[in-house]
Coordinates of C-alpha atoms (C1' of nucleotides) in Angstrom, one line a residue:
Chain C
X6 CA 112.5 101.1 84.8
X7 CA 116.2 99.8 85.0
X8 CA 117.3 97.6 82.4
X9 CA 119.3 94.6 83.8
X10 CA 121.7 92.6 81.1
X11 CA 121.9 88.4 82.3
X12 CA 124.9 87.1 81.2
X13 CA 125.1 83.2 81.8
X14 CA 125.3 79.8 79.3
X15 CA 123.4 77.8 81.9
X16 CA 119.6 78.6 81.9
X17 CA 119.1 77.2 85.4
X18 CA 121.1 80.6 86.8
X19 CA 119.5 82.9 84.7
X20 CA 115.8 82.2 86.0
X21 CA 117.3 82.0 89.5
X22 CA 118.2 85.4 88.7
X23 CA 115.4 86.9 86.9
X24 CA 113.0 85.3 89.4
X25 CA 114.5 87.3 92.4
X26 CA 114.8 90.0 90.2
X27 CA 111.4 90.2 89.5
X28 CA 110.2 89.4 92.9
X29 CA 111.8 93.2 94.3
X30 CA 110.7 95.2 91.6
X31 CA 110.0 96.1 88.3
X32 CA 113.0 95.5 85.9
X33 CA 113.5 95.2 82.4
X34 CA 115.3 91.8 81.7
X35 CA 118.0 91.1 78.7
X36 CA 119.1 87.3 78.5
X37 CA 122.6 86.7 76.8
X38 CA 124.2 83.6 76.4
X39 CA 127.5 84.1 74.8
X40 CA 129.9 86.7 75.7
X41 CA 129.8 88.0 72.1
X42 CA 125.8 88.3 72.8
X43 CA 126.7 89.9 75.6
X44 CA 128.6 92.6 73.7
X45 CA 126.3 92.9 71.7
X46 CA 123.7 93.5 74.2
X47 CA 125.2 95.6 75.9
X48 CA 126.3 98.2 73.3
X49 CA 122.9 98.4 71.7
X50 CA 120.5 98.4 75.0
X51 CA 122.9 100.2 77.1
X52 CA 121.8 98.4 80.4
X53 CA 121.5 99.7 83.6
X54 CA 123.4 96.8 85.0
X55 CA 125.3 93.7 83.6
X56 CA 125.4 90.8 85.6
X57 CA 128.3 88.4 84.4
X58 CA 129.2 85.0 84.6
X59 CA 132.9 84.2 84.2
X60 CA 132.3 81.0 83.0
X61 CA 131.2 80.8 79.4
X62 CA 131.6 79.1 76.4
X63 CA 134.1 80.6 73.2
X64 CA 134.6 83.8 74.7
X65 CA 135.9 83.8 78.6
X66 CA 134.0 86.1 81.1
X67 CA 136.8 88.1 81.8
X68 CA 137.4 88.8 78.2
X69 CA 134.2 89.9 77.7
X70 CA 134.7 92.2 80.9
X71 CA 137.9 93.7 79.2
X72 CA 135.7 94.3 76.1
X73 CA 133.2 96.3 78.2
X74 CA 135.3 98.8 80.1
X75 CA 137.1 99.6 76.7
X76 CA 134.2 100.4 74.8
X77 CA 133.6 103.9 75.7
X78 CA 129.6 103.0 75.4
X79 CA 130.1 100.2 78.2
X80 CA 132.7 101.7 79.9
X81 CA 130.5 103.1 82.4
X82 CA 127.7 100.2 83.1
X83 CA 128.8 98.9 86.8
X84 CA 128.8 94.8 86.1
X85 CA 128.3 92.3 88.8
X86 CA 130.5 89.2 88.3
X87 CA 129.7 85.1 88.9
X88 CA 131.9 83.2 89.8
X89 CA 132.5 79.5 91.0
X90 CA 134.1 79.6 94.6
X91 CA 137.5 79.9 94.9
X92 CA 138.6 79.3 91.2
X93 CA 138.7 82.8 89.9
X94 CA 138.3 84.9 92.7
X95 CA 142.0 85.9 93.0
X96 CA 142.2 86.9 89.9
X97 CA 138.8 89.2 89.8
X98 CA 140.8 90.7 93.5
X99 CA 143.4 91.4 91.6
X100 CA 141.5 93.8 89.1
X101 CA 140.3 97.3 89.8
X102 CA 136.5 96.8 90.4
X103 CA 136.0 100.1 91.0
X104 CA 131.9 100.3 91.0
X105 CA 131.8 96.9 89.9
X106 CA 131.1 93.8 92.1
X107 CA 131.6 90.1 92.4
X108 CA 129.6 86.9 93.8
X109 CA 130.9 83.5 94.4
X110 CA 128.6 80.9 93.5
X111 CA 126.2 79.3 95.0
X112 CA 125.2 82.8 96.0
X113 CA 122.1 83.6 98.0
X114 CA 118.9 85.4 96.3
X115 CA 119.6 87.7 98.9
X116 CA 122.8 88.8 98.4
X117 CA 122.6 89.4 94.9
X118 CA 119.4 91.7 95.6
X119 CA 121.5 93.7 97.9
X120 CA 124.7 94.2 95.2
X121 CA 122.0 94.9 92.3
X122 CA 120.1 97.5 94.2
X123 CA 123.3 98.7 95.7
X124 CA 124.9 99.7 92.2
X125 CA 121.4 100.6 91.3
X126 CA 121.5 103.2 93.3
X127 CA 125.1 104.3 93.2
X128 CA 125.3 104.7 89.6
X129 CA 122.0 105.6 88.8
X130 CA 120.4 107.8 92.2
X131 CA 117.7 110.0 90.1
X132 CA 114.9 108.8 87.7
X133 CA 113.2 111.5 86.0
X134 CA 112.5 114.4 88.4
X135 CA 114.1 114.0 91.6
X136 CA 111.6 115.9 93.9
X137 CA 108.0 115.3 94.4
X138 CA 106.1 118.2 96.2
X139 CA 102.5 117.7 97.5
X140 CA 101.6 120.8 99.4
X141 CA 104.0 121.2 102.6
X142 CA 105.4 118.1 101.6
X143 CA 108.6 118.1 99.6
X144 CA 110.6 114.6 98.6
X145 CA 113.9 114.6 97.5
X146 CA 114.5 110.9 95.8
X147 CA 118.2 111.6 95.1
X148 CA 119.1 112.0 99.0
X149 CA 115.8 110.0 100.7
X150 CA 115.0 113.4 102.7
X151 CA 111.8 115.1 103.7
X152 CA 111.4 118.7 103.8
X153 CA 108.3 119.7 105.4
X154 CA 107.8 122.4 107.6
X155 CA 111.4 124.1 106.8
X156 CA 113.0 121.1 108.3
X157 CA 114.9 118.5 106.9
X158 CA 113.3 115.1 107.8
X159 CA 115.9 111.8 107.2
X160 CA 114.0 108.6 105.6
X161 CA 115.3 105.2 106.0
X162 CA 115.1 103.3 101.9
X163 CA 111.9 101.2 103.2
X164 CA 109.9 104.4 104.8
X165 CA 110.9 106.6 101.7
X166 CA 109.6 104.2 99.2
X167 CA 106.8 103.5 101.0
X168 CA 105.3 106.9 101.5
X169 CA 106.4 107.8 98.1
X170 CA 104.2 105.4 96.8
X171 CA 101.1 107.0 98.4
X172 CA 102.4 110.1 98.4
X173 CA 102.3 110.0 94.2
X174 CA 98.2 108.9 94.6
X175 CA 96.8 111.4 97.4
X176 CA 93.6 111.1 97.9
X177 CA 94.2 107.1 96.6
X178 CA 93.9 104.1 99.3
X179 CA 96.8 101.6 98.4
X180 CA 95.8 98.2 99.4
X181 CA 97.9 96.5 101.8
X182 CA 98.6 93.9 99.2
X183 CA 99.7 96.1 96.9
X184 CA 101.4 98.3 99.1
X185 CA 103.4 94.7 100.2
X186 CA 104.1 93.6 96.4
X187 CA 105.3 96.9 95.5
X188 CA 107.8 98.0 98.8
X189 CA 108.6 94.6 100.2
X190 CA 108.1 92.4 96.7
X191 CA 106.2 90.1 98.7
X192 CA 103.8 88.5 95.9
X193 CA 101.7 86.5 98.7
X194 CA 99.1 87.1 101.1
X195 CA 101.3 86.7 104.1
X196 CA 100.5 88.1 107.9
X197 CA 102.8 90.1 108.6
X198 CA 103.2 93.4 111.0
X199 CA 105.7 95.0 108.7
X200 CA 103.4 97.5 106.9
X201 CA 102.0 98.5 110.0
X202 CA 105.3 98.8 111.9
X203 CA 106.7 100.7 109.6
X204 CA 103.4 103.4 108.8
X205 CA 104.0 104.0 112.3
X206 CA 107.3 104.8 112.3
X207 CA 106.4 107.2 108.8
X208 CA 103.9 109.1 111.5
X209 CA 106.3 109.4 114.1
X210 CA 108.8 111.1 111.9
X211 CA 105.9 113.1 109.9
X212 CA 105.2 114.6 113.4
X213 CA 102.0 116.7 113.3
X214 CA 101.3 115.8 109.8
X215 CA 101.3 112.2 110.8
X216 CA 97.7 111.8 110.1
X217 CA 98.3 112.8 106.8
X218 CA 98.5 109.3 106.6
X219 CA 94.7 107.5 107.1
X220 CA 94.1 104.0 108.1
X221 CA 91.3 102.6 105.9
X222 CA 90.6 99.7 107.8
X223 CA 90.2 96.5 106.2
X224 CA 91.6 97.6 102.8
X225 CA 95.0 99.7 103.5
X226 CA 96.3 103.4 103.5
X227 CA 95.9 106.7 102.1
X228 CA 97.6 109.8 101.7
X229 CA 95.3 112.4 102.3
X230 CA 96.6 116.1 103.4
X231 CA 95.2 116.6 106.4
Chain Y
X285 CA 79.6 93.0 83.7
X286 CA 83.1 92.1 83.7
X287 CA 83.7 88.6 81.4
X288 CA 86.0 86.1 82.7
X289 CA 87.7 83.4 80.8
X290 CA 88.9 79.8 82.9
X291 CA 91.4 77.8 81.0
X292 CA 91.9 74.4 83.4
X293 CA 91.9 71.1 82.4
X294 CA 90.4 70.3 86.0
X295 CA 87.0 70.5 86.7
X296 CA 88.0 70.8 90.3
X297 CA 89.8 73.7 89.6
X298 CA 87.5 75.4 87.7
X299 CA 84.7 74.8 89.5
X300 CA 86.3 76.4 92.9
X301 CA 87.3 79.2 91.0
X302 CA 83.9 79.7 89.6
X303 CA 82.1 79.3 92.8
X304 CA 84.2 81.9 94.8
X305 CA 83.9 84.5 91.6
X306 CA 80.4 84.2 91.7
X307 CA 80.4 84.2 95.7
X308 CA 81.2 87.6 95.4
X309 CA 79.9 89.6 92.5
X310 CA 78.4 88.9 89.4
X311 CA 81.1 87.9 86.5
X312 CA 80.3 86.4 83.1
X313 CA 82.3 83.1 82.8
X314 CA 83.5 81.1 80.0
X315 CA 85.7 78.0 80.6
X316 CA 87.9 76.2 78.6
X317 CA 90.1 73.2 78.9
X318 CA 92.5 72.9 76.2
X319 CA 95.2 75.8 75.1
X320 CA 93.2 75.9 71.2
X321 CA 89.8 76.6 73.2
X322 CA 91.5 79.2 75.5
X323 CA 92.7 81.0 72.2
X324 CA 89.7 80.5 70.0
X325 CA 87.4 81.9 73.2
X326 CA 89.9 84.5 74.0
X327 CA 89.6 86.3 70.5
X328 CA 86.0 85.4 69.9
X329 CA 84.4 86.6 73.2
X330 CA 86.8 89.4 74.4
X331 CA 87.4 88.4 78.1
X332 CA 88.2 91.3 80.7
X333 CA 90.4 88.6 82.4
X334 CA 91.5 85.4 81.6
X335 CA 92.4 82.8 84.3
X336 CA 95.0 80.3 83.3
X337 CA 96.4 77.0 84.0
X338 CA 100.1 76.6 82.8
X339 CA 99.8 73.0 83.2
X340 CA 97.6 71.7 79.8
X341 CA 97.5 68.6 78.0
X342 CA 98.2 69.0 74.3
X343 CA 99.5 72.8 74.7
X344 CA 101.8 74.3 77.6
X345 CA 100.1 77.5 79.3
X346 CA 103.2 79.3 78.0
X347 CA 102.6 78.8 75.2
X348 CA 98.9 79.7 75.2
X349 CA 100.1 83.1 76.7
X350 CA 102.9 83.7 74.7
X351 CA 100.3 83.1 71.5
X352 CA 97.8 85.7 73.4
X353 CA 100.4 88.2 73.8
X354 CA 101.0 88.2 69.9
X355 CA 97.6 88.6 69.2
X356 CA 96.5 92.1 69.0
X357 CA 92.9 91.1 69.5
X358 CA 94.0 89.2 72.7
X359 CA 97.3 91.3 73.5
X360 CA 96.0 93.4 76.3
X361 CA 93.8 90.6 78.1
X362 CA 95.5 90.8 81.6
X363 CA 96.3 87.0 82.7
X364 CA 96.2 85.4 86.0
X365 CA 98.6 82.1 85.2
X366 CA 98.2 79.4 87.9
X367 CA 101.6 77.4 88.6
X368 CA 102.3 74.6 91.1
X369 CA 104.1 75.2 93.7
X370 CA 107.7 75.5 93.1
X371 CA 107.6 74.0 90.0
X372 CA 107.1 76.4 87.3
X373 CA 107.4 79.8 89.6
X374 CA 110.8 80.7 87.9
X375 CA 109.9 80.6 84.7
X376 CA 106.7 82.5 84.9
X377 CA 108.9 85.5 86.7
X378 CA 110.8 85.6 84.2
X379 CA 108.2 86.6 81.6
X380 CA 107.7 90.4 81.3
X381 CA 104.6 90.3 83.4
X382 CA 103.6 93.3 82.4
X383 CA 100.1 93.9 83.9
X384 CA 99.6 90.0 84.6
X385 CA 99.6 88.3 87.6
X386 CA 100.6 84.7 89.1
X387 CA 99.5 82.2 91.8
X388 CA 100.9 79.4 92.8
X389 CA 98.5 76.1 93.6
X390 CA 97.4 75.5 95.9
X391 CA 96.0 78.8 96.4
X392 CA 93.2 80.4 98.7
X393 CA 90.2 81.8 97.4
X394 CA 90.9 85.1 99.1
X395 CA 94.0 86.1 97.2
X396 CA 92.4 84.8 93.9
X397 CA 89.6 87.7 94.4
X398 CA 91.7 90.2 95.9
X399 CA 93.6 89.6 92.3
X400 CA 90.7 89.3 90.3
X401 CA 89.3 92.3 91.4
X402 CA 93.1 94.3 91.4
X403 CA 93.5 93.6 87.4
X404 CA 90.1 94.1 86.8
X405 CA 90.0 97.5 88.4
X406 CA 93.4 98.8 87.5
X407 CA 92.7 98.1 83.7
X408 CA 89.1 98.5 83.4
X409 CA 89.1 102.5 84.6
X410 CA 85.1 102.4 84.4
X411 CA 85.4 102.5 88.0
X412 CA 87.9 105.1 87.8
X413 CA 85.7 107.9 89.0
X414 CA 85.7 106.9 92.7
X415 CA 83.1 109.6 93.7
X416 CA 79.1 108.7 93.1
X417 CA 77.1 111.7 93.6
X418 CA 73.5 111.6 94.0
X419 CA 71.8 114.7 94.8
X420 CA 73.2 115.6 98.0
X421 CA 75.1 112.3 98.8
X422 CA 78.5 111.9 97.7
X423 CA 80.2 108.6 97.9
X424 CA 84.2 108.3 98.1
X425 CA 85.1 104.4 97.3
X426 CA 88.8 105.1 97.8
X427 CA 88.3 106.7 100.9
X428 CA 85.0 104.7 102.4
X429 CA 83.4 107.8 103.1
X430 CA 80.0 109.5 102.9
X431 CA 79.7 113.4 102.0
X432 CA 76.2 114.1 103.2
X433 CA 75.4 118.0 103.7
X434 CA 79.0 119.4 104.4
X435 CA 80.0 116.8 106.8
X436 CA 82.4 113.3 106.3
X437 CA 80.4 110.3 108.0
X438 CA 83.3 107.4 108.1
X439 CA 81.5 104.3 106.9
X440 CA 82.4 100.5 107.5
X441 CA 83.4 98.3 104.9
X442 CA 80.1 96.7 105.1
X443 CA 78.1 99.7 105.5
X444 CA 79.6 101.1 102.6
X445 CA 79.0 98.1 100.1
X446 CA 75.6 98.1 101.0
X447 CA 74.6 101.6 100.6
X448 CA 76.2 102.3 97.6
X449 CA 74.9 99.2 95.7
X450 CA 71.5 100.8 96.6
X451 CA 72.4 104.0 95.7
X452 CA 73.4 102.3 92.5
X453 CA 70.5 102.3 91.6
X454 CA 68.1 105.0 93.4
X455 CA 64.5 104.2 93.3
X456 CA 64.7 100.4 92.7
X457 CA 63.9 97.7 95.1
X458 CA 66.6 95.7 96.2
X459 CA 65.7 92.4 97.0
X460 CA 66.7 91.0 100.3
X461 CA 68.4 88.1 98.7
X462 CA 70.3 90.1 96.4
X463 CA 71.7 92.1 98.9
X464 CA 72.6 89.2 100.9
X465 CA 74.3 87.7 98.2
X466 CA 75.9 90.9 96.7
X467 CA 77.5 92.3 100.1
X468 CA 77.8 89.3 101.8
X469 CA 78.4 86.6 99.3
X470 CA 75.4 84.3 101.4
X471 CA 74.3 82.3 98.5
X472 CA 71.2 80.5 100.0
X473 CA 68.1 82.1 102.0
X474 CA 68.8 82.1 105.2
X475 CA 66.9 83.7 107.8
X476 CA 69.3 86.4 109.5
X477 CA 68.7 89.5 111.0
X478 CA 71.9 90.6 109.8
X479 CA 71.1 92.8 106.8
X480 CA 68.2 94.5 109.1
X481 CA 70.7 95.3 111.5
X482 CA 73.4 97.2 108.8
X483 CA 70.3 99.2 107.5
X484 CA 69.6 100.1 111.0
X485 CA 73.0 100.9 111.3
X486 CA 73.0 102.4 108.2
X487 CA 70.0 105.1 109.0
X488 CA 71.8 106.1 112.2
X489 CA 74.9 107.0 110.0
X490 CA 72.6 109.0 107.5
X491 CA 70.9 111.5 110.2
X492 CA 68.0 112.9 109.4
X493 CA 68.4 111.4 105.7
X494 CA 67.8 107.8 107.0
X495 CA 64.4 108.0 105.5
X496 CA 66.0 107.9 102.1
X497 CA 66.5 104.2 102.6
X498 CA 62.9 102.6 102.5
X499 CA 61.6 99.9 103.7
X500 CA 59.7 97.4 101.0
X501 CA 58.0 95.1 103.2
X502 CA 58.3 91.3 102.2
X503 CA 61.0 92.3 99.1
X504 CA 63.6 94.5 100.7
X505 CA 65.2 98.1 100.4
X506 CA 64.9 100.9 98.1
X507 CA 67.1 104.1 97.7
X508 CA 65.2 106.9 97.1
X509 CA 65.7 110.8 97.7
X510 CA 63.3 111.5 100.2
Chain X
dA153 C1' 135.4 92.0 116.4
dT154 C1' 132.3 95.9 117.8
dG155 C1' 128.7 99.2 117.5
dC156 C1' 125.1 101.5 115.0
dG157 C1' 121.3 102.1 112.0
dT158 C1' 117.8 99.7 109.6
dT159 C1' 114.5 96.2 109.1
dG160 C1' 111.4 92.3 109.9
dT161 C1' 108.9 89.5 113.4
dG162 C1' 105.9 88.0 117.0
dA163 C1' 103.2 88.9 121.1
dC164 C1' 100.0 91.6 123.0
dG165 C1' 96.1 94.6 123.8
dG166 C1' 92.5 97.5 122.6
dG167 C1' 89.1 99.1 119.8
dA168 C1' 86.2 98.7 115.8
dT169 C1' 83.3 95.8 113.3
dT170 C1' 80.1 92.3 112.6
dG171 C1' 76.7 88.6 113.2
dT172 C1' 73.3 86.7 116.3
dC173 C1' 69.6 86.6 119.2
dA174 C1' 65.5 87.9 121.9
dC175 C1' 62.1 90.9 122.1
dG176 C1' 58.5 94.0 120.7
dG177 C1' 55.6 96.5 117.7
dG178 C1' 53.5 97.5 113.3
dC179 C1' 51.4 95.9 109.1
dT180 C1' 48.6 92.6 106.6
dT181 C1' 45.4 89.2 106.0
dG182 C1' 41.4 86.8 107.0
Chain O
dC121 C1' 39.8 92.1 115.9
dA122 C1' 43.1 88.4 116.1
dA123 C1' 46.8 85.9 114.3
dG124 C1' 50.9 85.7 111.7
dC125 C1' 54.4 87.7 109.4
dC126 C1' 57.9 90.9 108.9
dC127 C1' 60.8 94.4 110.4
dG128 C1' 63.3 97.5 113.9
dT129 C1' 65.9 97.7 117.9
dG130 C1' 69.1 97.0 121.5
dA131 C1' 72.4 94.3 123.8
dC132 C1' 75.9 91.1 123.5
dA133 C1' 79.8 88.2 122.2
dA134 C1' 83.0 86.8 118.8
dT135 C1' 86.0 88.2 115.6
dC136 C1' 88.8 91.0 112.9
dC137 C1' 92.1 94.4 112.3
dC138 C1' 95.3 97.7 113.6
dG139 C1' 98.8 100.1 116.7
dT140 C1' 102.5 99.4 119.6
dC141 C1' 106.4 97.5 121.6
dA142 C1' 110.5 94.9 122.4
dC143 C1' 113.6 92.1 120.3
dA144 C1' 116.4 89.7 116.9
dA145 C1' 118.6 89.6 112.5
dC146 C1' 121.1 91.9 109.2
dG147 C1' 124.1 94.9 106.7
dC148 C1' 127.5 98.2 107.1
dA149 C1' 131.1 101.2 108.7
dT150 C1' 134.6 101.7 112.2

DNA sequence: ATGCGTTGTGACGGGATTGTCACGGGCTTG
DNA sequence: CAAGCCCGTGACAATCCCGTCACAACGCAT
């Protein structure tokens, strides 16, 4: 589970944040307030991710940056940065971001999810054993490919996640609900032909082992080797 | 029998909750309605579940949780927190939710049970064996299927709830207004020729095992090896 | 800006599932 | 034996649920 470090003196930002966190997937949250918290944080969790807002009380964001990329325990932890529009971005352009990122705010949920799981996955592509094999079937996490057969089959993110999921339980039906709460995040019973549309798609590419994958109808799916 | 604790300082509430629980299987229920009664029945009667309110007088939900979660009696309740809409949804995600669960009023009785049963089921691995074998039947609740004499018979959703609370318990009567209320959550007597029509159903599906469902005229059905 | 790959959405159709009803026959009681 | 009561059965319609498709929105790279 990824650990994500909040970095932010106004409480209203960091639930924002921790709510649409929370809403993808399972994260482990730190709240800092003050950049030297955030220091401190930061050197003795060793997040995944730092998200960092420039604005903050004593000790200014961008000092608090500096800090991190010098510390050779920090100096690796890709950091997103906050900040208010048009004030500081010039000066974040001007530094060498290298993996890191930047937001203006008011950001959308949206776009944050996208940068987070972005330098999720850039910096960190394999947790714990990288290939799941179930019979013929043979999932690489670190490159989203499927070899089955003795071909290579290419997964989108959704479609890899999702089959991983049942793939991990054979023999298990996944409820649509849960199969919804943990691919898409949605925490609601909504209508929706997304799962569906998107099983199919996973049977298109699974080609004769397509119905590997059972309907159970009225409760969800099922890995089950044919 | 699963025990379920209600913490809701609305009768209202309490009483919908209660009435859809019990619509569908049988639960032991407690209620309270302040945060000091939650706690005092959480650690005295061991809930499997606890359902609560975050909006109390005298004591905030969060606080009530945060107090169960520092118990160690109470620590590994899983909690369903109701929120309003909107209101207090941040907050709660930003809670390690850990196995727990939220909804947000007003909610439909569907995705309370569908929740209800998930944490109940996911923590309370007495169900874990998803097989039931008697003699030469062998029921699959993950997969709705029947194992009957080398062959898979697909069952429905229905059909399948009502043989296997049957087979539950070979050689005992079920009576017809159990059954009705068990599988289909009908509370009052009616006169239906609903659950007649499953068993028929039912025998078809079983071959020349039908027989092993009986027939107990003016009480109802009995599973019994024939 | 443009094109491409990915993803979510809504409409639609078909098939499976389910409840209801009418009818008939067997069982039980008197 | 006759009258009820109860159950089995088959047909039917309504509903639910899923698969499929086309399309729009979106992010991303060129």
């Amino acid at each position: 589970m990824p650990t994500i470090l909040i970095v932010d003196d106004e409480e209203d930002i960091r639930e924002l944040i921790a709510v649409n966190l929370m809403r993808e997937e399972d994260y482990k949250l730190i709240e800092a307030v003050t950049g030297l918290e955030a220091l401190h944080f930061a050197r003795s969790s060793k997040p995944d991710l730092i998200i960092l807002d420039l604005m903050l009380p004593e000790m200014d964001g961008l000092t608090v940056y500096r800090n991190l990329r010098e510390d050779p325990r920090t100096k690796t932890i890709p950091v997103i940065m906050l900040t208010a529009r048009g004030r500081l971005e010039e000066k974040i352009t001007g530094l060498e971001l290298g993996a890191d990122d930047y937001l203006s705010k008011p950001f959308s949920p949206k776009e944050l999810m996208l940068r987070v799981r972005n330098l999720l996955r850039r910096t960190n592509p394999l947790q714990g054993s990288s290939v799941v094999e179930i019979g013929p079937f043979s999932l690489d996490k670190s490159a989203l490919k499927l070899h089955l057969d003795g071909s290579s089959i290419e997964l989108t993110a959704t479609e890899f996640k999702l089959l991983l999921l049942m793939i991990e339980s054979p023999g298990i039906t996944q409820e649509r609900g849960d199969l919804l709460k943990r691919v898409w995040g949605y925490n609601d019973l909504i209508q929706t032909r997304t799962l569906d549309t998107h099983i199919k798609r996973l049977r298109e590419k699974l080609g004769n082992h397509g119905n590997s994958i059972e309907t159970v109808r009225g409760v969800g799916y099922r890995f089950q080797e044919a």
